[in-house]
Coordinates of C-alpha atoms and ligand atoms in Angstrom, one line a residue:
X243 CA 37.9 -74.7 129.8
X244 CA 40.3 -72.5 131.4
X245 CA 39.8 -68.9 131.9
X246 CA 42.4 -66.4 133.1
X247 CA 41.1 -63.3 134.6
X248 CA 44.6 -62.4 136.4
X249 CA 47.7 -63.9 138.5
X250 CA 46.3 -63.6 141.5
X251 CA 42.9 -65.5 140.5
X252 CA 45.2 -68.2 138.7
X253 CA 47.1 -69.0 142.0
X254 CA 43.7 -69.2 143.9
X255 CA 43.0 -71.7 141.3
X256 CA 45.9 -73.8 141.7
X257 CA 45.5 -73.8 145.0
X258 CA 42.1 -75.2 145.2
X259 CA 43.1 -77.5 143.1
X260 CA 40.5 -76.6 139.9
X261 CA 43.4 -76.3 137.2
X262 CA 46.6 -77.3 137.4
X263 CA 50.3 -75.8 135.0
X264 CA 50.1 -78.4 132.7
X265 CA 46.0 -78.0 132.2
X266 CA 46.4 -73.8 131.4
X267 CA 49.7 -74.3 129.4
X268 CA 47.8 -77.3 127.3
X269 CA 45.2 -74.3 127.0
X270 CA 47.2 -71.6 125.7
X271 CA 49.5 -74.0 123.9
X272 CA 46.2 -74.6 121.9
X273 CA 45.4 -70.9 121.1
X274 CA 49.0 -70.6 119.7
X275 CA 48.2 -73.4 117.4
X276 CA 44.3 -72.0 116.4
X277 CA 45.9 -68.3 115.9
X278 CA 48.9 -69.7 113.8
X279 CA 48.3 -67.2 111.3
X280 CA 48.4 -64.3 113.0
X281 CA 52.3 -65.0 112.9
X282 CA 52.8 -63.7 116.4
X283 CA 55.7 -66.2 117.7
X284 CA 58.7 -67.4 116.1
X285 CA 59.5 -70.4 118.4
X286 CA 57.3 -72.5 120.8
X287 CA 58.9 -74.0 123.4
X288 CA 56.2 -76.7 123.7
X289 CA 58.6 -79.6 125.4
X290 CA 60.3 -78.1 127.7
X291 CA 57.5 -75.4 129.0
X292 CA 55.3 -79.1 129.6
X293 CA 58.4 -80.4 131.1
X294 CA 58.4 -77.3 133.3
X295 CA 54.3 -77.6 134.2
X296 CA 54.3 -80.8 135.2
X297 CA 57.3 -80.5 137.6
X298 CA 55.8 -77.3 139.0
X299 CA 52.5 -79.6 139.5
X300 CA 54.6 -82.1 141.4
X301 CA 56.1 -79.8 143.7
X302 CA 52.9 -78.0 144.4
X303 CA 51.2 -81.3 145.5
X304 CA 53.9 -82.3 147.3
X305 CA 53.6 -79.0 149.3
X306 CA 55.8 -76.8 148.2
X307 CA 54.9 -73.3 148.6
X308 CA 54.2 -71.5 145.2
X309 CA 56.7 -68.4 144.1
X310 CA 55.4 -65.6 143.1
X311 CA 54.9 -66.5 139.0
X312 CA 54.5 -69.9 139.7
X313 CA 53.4 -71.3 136.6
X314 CA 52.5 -68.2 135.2
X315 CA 52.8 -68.5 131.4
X316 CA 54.8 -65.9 129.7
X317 CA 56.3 -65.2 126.1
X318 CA 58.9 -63.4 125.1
X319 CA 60.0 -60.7 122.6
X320 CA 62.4 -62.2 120.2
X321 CA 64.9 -59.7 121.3
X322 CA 65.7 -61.3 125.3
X323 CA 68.0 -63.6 125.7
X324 CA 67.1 -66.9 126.7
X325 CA 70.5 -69.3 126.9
X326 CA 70.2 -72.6 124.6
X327 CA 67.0 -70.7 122.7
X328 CA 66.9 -69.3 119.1
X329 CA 67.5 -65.3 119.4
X330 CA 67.4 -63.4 116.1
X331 CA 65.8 -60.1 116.7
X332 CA 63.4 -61.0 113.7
X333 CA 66.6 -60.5 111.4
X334 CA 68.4 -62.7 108.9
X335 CA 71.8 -61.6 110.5
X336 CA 71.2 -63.5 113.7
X337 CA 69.3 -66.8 111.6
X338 CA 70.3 -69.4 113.8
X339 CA 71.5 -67.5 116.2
X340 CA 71.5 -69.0 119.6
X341 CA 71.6 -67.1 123.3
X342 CA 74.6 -68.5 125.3
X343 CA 73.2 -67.2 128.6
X344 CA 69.2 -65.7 129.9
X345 CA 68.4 -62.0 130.3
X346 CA 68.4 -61.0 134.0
X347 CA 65.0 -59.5 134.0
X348 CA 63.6 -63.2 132.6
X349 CA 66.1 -65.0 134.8
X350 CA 64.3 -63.4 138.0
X351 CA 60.5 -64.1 136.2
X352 CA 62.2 -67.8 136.0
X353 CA 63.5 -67.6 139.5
X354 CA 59.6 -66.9 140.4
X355 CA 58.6 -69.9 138.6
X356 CA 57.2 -68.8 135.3
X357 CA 57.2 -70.8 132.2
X358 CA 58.3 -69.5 129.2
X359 CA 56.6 -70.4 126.6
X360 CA 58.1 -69.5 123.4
X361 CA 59.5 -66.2 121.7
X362 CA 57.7 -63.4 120.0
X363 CA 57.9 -62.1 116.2
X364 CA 58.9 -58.0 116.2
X365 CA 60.4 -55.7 113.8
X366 CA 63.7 -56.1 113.0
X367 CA 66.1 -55.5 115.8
X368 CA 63.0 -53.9 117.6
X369 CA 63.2 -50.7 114.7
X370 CA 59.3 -50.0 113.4
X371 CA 55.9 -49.3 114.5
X372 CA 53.7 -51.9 112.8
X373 CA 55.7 -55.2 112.9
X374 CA 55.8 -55.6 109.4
X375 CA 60.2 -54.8 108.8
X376 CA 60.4 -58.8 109.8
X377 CA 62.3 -60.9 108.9
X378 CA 59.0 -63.5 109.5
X379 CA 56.9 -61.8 108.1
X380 CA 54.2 -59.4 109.4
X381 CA 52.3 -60.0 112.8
X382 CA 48.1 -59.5 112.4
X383 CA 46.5 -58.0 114.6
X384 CA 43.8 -60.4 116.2
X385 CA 40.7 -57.9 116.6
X386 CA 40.9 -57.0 112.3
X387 CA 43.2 -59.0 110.3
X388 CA 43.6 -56.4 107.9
X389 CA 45.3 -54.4 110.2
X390 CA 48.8 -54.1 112.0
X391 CA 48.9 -54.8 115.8
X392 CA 51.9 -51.9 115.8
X393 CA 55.3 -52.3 116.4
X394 CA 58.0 -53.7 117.4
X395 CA 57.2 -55.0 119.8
X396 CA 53.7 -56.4 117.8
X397 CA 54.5 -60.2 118.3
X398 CA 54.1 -60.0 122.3
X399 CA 51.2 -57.7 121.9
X400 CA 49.1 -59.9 119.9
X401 CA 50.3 -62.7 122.5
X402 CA 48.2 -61.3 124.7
X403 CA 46.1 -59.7 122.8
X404 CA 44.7 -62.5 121.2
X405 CA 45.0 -64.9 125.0
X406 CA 48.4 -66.8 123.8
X407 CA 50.2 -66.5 127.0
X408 CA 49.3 -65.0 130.7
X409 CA 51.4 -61.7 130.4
X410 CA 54.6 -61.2 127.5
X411 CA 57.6 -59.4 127.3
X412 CA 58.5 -56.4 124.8
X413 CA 61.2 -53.5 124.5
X414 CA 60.5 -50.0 124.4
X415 CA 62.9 -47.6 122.7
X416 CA 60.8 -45.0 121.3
X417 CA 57.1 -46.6 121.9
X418 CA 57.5 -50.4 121.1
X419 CA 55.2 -51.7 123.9
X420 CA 53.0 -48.7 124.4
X421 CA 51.8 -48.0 120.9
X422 CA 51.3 -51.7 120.1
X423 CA 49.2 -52.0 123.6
X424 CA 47.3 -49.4 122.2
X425 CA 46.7 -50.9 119.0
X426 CA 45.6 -54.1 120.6
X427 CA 43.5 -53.0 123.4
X428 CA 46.3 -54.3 126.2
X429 CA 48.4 -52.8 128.9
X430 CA 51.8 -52.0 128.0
X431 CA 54.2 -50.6 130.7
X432 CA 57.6 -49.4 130.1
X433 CA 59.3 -48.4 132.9
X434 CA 62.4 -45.3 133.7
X435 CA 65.2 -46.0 132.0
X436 CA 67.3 -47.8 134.4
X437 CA 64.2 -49.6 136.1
X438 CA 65.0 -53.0 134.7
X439 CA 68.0 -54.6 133.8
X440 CA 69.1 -54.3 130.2
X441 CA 71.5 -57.7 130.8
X442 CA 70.6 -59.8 127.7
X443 CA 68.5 -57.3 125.5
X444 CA 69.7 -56.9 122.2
X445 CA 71.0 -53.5 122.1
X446 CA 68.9 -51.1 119.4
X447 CA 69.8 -47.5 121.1
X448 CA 71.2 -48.1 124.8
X449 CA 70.5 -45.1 126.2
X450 CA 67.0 -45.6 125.5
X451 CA 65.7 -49.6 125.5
X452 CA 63.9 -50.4 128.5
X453 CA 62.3 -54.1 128.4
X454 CA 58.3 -53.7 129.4
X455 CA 55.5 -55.4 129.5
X456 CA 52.3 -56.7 128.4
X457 CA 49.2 -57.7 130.0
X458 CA 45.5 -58.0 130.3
X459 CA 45.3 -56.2 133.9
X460 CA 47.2 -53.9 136.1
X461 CA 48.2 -56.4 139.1
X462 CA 49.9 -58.8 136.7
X463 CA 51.9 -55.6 135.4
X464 CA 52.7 -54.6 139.0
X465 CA 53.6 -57.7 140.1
X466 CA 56.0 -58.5 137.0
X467 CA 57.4 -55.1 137.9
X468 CA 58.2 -55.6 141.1
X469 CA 59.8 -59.2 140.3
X470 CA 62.3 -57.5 137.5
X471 CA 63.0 -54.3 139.5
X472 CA 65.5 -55.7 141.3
X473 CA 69.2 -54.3 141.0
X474 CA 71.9 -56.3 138.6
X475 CA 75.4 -55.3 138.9
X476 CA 75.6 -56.5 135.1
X477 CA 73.6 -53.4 133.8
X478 CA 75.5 -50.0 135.3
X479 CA 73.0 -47.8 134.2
X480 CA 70.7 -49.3 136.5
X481 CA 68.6 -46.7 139.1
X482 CA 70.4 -47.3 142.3
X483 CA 67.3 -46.6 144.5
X484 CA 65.3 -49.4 145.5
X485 CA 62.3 -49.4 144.0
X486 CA 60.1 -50.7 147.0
X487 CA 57.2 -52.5 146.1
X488 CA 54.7 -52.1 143.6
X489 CA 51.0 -52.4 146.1
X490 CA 48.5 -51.1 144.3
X491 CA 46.2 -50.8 147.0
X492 CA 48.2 -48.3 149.2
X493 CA 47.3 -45.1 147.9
X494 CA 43.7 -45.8 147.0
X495 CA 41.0 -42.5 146.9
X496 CA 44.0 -40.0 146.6
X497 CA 43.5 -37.1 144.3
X498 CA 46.5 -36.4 141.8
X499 CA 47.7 -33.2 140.3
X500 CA 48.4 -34.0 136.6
X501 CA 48.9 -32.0 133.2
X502 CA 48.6 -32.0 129.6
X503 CA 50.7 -30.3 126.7
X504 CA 48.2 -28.0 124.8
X505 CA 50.1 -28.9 121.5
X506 CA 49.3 -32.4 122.0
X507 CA 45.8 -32.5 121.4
X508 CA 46.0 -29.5 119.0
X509 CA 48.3 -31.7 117.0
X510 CA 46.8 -32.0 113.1
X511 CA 47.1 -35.4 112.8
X512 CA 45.5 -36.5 115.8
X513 CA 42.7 -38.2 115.1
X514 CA 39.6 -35.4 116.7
X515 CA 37.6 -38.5 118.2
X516 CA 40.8 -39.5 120.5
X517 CA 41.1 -35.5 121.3
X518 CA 37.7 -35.8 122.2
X519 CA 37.4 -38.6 124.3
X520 CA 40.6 -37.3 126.2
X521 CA 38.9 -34.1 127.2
X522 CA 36.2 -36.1 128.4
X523 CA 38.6 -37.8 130.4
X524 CA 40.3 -35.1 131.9
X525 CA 36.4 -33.3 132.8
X526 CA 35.8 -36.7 134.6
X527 CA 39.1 -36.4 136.1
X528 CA 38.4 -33.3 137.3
X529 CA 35.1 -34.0 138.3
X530 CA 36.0 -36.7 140.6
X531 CA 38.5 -34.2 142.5
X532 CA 41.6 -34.8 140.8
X533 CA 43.3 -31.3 139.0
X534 CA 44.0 -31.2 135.8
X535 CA 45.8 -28.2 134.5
X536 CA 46.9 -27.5 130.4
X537 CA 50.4 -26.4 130.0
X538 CA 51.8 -25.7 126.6
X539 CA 55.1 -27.7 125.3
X540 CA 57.1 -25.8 122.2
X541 CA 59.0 -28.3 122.1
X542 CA 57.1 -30.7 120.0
X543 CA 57.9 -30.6 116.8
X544 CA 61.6 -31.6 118.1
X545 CA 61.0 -34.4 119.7
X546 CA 60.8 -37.3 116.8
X547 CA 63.7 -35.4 115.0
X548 CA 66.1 -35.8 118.0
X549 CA 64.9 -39.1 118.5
X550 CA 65.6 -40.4 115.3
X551 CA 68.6 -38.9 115.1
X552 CA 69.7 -40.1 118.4
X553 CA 68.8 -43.4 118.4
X554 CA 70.0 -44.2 114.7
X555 CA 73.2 -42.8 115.7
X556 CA 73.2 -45.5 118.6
X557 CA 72.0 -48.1 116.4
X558 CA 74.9 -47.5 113.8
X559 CA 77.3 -48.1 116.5
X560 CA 75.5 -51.3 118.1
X561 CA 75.0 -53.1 114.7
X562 CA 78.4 -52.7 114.0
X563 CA 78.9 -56.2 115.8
X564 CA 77.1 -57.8 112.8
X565 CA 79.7 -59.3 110.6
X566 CA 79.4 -62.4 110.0
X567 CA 83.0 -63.6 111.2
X568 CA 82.1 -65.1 114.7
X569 CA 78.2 -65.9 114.1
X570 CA 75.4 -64.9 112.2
X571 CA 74.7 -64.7 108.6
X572 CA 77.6 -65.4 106.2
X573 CA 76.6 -64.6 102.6
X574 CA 77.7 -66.9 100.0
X575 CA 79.5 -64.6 97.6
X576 CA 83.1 -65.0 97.2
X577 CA 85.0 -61.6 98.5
X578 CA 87.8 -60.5 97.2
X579 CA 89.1 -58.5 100.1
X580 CA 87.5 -58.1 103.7
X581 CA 85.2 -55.0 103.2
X582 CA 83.5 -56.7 100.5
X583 CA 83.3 -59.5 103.0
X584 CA 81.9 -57.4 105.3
X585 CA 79.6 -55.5 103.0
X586 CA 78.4 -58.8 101.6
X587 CA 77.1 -60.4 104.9
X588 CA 75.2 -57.0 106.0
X589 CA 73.8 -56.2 102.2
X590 CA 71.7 -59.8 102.6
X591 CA 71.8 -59.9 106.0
X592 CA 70.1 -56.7 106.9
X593 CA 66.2 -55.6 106.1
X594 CA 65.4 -52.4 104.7
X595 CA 64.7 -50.4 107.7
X596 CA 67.5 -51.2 109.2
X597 CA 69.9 -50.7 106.4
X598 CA 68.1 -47.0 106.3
X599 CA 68.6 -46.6 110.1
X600 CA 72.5 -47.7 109.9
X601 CA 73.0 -45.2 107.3
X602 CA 70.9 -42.1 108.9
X603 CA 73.1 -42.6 112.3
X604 CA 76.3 -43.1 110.9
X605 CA 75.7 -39.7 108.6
X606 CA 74.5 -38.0 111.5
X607 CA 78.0 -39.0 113.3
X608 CA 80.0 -38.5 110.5
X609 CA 82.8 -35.4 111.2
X610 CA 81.2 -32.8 109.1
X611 CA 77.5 -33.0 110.0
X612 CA 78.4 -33.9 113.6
X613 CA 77.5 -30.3 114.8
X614 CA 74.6 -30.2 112.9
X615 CA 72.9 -33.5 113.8
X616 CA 74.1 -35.2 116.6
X617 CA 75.0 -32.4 118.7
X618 CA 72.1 -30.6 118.4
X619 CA 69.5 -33.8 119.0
X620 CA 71.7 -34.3 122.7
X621 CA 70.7 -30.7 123.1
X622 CA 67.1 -31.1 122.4
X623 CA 67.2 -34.5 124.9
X624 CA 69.3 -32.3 127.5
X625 CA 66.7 -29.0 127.4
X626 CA 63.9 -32.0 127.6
X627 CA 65.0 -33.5 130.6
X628 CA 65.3 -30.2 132.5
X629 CA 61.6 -28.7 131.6
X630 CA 60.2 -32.6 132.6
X631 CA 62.0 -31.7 136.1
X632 CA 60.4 -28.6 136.4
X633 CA 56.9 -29.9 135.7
X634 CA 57.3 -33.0 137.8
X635 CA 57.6 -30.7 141.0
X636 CA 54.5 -29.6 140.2
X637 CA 52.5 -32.6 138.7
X638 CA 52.5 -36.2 139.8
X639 CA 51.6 -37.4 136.2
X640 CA 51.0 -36.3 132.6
X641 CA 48.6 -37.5 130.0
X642 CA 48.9 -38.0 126.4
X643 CA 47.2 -40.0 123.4
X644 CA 49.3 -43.2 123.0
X645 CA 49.3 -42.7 119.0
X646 CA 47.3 -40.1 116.7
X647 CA 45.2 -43.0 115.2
X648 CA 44.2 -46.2 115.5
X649 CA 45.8 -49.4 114.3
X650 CA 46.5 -48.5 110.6
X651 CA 46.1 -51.0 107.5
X652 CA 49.5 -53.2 106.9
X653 CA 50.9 -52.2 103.7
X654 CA 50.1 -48.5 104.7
X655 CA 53.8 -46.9 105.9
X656 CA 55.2 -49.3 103.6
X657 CA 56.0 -45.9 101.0
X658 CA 56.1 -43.2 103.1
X659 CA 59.0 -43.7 106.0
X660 CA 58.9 -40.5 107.6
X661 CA 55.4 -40.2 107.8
X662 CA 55.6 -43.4 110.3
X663 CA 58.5 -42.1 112.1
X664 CA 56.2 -38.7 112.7
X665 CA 53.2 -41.2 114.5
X666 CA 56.0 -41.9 117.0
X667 CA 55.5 -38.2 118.3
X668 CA 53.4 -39.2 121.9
X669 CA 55.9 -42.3 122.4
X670 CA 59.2 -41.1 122.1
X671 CA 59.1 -38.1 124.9
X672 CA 59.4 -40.9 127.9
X673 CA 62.5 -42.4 126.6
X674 CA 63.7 -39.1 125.8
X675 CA 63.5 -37.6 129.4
X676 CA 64.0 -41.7 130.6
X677 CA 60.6 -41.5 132.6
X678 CA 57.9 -44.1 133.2
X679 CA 55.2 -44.7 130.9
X680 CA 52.3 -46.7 130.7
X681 CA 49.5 -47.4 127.8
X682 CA 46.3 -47.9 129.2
X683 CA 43.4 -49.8 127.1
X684 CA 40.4 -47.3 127.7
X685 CA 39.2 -45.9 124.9
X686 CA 37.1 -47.9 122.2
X687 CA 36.8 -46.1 118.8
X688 CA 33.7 -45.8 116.4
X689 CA 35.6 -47.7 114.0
X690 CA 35.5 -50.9 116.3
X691 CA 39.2 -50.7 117.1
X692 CA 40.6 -49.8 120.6
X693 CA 43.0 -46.7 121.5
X694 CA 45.2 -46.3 125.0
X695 CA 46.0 -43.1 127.2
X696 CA 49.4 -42.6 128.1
X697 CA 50.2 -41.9 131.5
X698 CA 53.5 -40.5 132.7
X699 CA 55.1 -40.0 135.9
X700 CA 58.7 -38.4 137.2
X701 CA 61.8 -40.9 136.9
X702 CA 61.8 -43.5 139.6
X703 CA 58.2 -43.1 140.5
X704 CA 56.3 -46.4 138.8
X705 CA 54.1 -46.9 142.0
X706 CA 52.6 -43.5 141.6
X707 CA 52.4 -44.7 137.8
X708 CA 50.7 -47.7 139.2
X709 CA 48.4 -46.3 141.2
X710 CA 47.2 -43.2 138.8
X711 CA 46.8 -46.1 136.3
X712 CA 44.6 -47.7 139.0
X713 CA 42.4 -45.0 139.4
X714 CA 41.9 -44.4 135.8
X715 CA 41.0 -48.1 134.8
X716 CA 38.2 -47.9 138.0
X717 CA 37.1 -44.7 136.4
X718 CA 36.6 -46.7 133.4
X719 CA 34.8 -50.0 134.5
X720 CA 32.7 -47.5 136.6
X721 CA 31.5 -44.8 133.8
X722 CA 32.6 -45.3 129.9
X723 CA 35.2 -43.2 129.4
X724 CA 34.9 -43.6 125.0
X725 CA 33.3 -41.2 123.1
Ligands
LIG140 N1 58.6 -46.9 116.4 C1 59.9 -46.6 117.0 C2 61.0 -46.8 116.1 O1 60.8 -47.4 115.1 C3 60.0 -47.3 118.3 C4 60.8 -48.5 118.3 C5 61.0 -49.1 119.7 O2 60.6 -48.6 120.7 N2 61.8 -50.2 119.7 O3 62.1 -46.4 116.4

């Protein structure tokens, strides 16, 4: 039986000669097939990605070095463009859809030689936070059926989650691969805006999709980081600074100064056991040398307002492309004239959410609310960005919860809209201010069912990211860190 503990392990294993590709995709090939119903991919690419493994075994024994992902097995989020592959962003609108060219940030995972092993379910173009606005149908979560594995980006969560694939692929716009990592007990990166190329990511608010990832450990993170860091000339809002590499290792025993925002863990919804357990954290932090200092934020309450004013309006203008004239759904009704045409292709080709979302952004453009709405949220984002300076030439990092609960029950936001948009409040501030942020799996609740912390660092910095995430995971094998 095969057993992945990391990347690094994996290669060590190839190299002795004790598995082989086509053995560990076989294996995870088999998981897909025993956790069917947890509905977590959309397409397997069984043929091709044994196709792949055996060549990969050939050249290895013929010896051939191995690249840096060689034959590491990866999924990704039904969102990334993969040429001559299905790509629907889990909506009716794209059915049959098909990429006509790959996503940078896979091409150079491909160019390492990973193997791609099929694409993941998520909420409709990437919108929601328990993967249940799809298209497909909702995504379980592996460790309680009952429950949702979050969203969007819940598909490539529970990949991992439930050992589907070695590490997967998500988008983060407002907290699509942190709050699911949460929710499933994973590590879910998403990098500064900018960080990784946006070439081939369907578009659901530009100024804030990052593509991040998922995995079981912090190397294989790193590593996947460092591969699809590097610059693309496709994506202009790229950083320009090189990123350097992503060595864990480096900066090992440093102390760090970092903050939290009072308001956060005062917050009424939060769940008091995940307040807890963070101040147990941060005493533990500060025990071990590190400081930890509480600042107070005002500026809470405005931050999921202006995001979801912000990114519908973005959204309204993106999903304009979806008419049904040069691909995607075409209803069947007979128009009369070519707005009914148009109106009849995105009435049965759009979902609920995103019909909702469509209409909020393109009210909060409109000429006489403009002012009120739009204006007002860019405000809010600009006012954001310059406190986050200040405090980041003070603080290497800050802490948050990831979510104010844990996984919830599916069928639970169904009703109540706004009370799911308001459980993106510890998500949404790092694509806000276009910072780094990481989820990291190590709490455990009393209700069986893991929560993250949320680490954040100043725009450009992942490797400090990295390496505060380092020292916070060796605090946890070391003492327990849940209440
Ligand atoms: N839950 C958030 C939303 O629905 C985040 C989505 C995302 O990051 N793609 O907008």
């Amino acid at each position: 039986m095969f057993e992945f503990t990391n990347i690094q392990d994996y290669h060590a294993q190839l190299y002795n000669q004790t598995i082989t590709c086509t053995k560990a995709l076989q294996h995870y090939l088999q998981k897909i097939k025993q956790h069917k119903k947890l509905n977590a991919f959309v397409e397997v690419y069984e043929e091709e990605a044994l196709e792949k493994a055996a060549h990969l075994d050939t050249e290895r024994k013929s010896g051939k070095p191995m690249k840096r992902m060689h034959g590491v097995i990866v999924a990704i989020k039904d969102v990334i463009s993969f040429r001559g592959h299905q790509l629907t962003a889990a909506s009716a609108i794209l059915k049959n859809f098909e990429a006509i060219y790959t996503a940078t940030a896979l091409q150079y995972l491909i160019d390492e030689e990973a193997i791609i092993i099929g694409n993941c379910n998520c909420d409709e173009f990437a919108m929601g936070s328990s993967n249940e606005n799809s298209h497909y149908g909702p995504v379980l979560n592996a460790l309680d059926e009952s429950r949702v594995p979050g969203g969007s980006s819940g598909g490539s969560a529970v990949a991992v989650q439930a050992g589907m694939c070695m590490i997967s692929l998500g988008s983060d716009t407002g907290g699509s691969v942190r709050q699911p990592a949460g929710f499933c007990g994973i590590i879910g990166i998403k990098p500064g805006y900018g960080r990784i190329s946006r070439y081939g990511l369907i578009a659901y608010a530009s100024s804030f999709d990052q593509i991040g990832i998922f995995s079981t450990n912090l190397p294989d993170a790193a590593l996947a980081l460092e591969i699809m860091s590097r610059p693309d000339i496709r994506d202009s809002t790229m950083m320009k600074n090189d990123p350097g590499t992503f060595s864990l290792k480096a900066e090992a025993g440093k102390k760090y100064t970092i903050c939290y925002f009072k308001e956060t863990l005062e917050h009424a919804g939060l769940d008091p056991e995940i307040k807890k357990s963070i101040e147990k954290l941060i005493d533990q932090l500060r025990a071990n040398g590190n400081s930890v200092e509480e600042l107070s934020f005002d500026l809470l309450p405005y931050i999921v307002p202006a995001y979801y004013v912000l990114t519908t309006a973005e959204a309204s203008s993106n999903l304009g492309r979806y008419d049904g004239i040069r691909y995607g759904y075409r209803s069947k009704i007979e128009a009369e004239n070519i707005e009914d045409f148009y109106c009849n292709n995105r009435t049965e080709g759009f979902g609920p959410e995103v019909k909702r979302r469509i209409m909020l952004g393109s009210f909060v453009l409109s000429s006489g609310y403009y002012d009120a709405y739009y204006a007002k949220a860019q405000k809010i984002r600009n006012k954001l960005v310059q406190q986050i300076e200040g405090i980041f030439s003070n603080y290497d990092s800050i802490i948050m919860p990831v979510s104010p609960g844990t996984a919830f029950e599916l069928g639970k936001g169904k009703n109540d809209p706004v009370a799911t948009y308001l459980a993106d409040i510890y998500t949404v501030f790092a694509n806000l201010t276009a910072i780094p942020a990481i989820a990291l799996p190590l709490f455990s609740h009393s209700n069986n069912l893991p929560y993250g912390l949320q680490v954040m660092t100043k725009r450009g910095n992942e490797l400090t990211l990295l390496q505060i995430s380092e020292m916070l995971m060796q605090l946890k094998s070391k003492a327990s860190v849940s209440s």
